[in-house]
PDB file of C-alpha atoms in Angstrom:
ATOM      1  CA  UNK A   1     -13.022 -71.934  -7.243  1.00 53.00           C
ATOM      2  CA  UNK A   2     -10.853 -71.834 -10.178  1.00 56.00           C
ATOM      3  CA  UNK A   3     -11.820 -74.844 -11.457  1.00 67.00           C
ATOM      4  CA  UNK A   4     -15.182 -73.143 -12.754  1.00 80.00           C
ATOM      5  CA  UNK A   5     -12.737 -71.222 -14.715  1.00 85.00           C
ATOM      6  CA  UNK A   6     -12.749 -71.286 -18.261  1.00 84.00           C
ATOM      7  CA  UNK A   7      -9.283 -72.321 -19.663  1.00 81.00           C
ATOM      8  CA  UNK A   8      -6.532 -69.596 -19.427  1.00 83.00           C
ATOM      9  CA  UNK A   9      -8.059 -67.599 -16.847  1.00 84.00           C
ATOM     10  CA  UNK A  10      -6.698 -67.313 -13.186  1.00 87.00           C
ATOM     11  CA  UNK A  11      -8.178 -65.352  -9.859  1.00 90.00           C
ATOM     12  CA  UNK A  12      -6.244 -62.798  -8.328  1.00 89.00           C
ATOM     13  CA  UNK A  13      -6.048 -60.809  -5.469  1.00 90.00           C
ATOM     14  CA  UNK A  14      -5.113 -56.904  -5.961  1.00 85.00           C
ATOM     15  CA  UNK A  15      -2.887 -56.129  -2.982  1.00 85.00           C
ATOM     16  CA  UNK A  16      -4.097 -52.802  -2.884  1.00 85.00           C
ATOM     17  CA  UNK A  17      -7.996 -53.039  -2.122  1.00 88.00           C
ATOM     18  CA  UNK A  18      -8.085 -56.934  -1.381  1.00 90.00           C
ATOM     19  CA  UNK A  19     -11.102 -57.640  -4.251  1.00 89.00           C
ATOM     20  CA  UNK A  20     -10.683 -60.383  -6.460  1.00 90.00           C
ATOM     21  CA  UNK A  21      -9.929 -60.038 -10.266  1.00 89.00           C
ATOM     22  CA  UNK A  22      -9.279 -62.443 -12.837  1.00 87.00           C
ATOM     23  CA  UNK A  23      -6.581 -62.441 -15.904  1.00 86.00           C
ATOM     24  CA  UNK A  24      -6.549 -64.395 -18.918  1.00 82.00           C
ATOM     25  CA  UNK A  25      -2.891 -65.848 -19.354  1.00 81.00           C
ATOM     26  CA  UNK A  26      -3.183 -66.332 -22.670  1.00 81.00           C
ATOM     27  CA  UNK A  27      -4.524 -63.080 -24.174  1.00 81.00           C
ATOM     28  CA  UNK A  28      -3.728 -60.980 -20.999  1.00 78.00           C
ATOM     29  CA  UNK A  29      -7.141 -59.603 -20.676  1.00 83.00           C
ATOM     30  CA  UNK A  30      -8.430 -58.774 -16.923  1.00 84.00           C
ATOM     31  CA  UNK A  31     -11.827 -58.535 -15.641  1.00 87.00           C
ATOM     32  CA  UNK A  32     -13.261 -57.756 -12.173  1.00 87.00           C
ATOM     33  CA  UNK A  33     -16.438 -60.150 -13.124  1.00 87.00           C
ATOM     34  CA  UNK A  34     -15.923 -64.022 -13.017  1.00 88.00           C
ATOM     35  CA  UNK A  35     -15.994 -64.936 -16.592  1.00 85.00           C
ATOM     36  CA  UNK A  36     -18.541 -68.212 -17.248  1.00 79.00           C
ATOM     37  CA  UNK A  37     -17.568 -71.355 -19.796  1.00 71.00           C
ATOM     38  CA  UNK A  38     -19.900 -69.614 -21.635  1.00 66.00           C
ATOM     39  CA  UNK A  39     -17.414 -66.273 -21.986  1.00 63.00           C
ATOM     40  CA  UNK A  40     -14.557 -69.143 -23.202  1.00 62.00           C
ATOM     41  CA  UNK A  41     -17.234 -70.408 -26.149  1.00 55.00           C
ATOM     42  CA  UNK A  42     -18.003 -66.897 -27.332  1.00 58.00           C
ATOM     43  CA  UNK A  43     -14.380 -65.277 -27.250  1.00 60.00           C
ATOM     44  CA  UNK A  44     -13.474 -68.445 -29.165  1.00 56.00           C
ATOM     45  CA  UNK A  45     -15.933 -67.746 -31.694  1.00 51.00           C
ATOM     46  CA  UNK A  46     -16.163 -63.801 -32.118  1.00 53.00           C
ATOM     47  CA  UNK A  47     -18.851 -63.863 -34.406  1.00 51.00           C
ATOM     48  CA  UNK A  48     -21.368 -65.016 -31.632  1.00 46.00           C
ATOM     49  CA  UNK A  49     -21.320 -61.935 -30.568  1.00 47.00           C
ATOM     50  CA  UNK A  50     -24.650 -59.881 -31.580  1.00 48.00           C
ATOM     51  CA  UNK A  51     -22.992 -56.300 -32.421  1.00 49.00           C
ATOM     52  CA  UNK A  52     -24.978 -53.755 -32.380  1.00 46.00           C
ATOM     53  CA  UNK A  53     -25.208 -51.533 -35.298  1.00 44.00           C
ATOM     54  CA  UNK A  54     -21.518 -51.663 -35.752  1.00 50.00           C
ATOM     55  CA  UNK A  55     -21.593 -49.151 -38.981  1.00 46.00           C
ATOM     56  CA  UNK A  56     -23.459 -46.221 -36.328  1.00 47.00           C
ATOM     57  CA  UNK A  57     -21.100 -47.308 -33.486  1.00 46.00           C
ATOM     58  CA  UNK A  58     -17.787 -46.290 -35.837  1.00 48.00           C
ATOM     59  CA  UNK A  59     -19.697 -43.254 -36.789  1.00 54.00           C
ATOM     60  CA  UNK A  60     -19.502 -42.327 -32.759  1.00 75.00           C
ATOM     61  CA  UNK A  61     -17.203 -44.445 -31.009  1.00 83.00           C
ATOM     62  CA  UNK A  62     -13.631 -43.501 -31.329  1.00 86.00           C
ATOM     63  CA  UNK A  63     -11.551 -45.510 -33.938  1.00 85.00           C
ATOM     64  CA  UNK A  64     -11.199 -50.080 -33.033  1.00 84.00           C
ATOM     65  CA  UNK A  65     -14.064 -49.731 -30.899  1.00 83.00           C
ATOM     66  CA  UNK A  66     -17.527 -51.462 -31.397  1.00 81.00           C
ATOM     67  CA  UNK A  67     -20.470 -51.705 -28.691  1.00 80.00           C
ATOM     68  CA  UNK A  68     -21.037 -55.013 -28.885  1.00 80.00           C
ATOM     69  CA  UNK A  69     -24.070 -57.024 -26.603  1.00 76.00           C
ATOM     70  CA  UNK A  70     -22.832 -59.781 -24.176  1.00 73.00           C
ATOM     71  CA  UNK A  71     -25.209 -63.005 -25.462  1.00 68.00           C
ATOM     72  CA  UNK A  72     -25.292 -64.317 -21.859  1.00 69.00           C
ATOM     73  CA  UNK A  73     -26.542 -61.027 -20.020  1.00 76.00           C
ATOM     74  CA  UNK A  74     -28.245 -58.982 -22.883  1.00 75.00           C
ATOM     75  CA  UNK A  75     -25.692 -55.745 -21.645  1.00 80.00           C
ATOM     76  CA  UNK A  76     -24.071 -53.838 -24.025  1.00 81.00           C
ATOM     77  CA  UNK A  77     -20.432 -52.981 -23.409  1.00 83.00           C
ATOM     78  CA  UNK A  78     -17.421 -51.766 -25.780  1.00 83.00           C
ATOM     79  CA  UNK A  79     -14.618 -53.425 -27.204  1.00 82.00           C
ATOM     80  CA  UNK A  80     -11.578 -52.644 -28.952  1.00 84.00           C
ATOM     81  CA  UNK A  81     -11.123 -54.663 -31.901  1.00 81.00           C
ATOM     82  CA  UNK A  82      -7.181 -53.962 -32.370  1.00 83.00           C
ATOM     83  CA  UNK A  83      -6.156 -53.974 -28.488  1.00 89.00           C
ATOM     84  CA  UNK A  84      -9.009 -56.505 -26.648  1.00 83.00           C
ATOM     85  CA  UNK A  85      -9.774 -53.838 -24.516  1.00 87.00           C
ATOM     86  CA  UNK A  86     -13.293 -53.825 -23.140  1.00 86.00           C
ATOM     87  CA  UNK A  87     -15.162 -51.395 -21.410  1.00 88.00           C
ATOM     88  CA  UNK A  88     -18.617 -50.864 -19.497  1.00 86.00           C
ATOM     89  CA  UNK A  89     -18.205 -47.181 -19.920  1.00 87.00           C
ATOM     90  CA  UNK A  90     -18.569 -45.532 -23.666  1.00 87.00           C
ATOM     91  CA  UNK A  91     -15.391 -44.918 -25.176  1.00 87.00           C
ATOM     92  CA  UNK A  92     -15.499 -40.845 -25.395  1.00 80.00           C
ATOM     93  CA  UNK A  93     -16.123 -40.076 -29.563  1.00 66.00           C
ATOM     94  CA  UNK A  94     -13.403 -39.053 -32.377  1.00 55.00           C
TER      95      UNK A  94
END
């Protein structure tokens, strides 16, 4: 129901495989997971975010991208700090 939605985020169905996605109008991010009003309070406030060890992560990640832990779930993903890209898979190194 979309109305569990946080604010600025719509489902979607890809024509191509039938699954359901969701975008974020405003920012134009996409994710195949539901986000939670918890998902709107933490992108609002970045520094909720618990990253993790984001001096090593620059050392190995290529350049933008942090591994940063999702407060919610406890699982790490990445993010890239200068396009809003996220990932579940590590970004490959420099």
């Amino acid at each position: 129901d979309e109305n569990d939605l946080p604010t600025g985020w719509v489902e979607v169905v890809d024509p191509d495989s039938g699954d359901t996605y969701y975008v974020n109008e405003v920012d134009d991010r996409t994710s195949w997971e539901k986000p939670t009003k918890e998902e709107e309070i933490a992108s609002a406030n970045p520094d909720m975010f618990d990253r993790v060890s984001k001096e090593h992560a620059r050392d190995t990640l290529p350049e933008g991208w942090v591994e940063v832990v999702d407060p919610s779930t406890g699982d790490a993903y990445f993010f890239n700090e200068s396009t809003n890209e996220t990932s579940w898979e590590k970004p490959a190194g420099k």
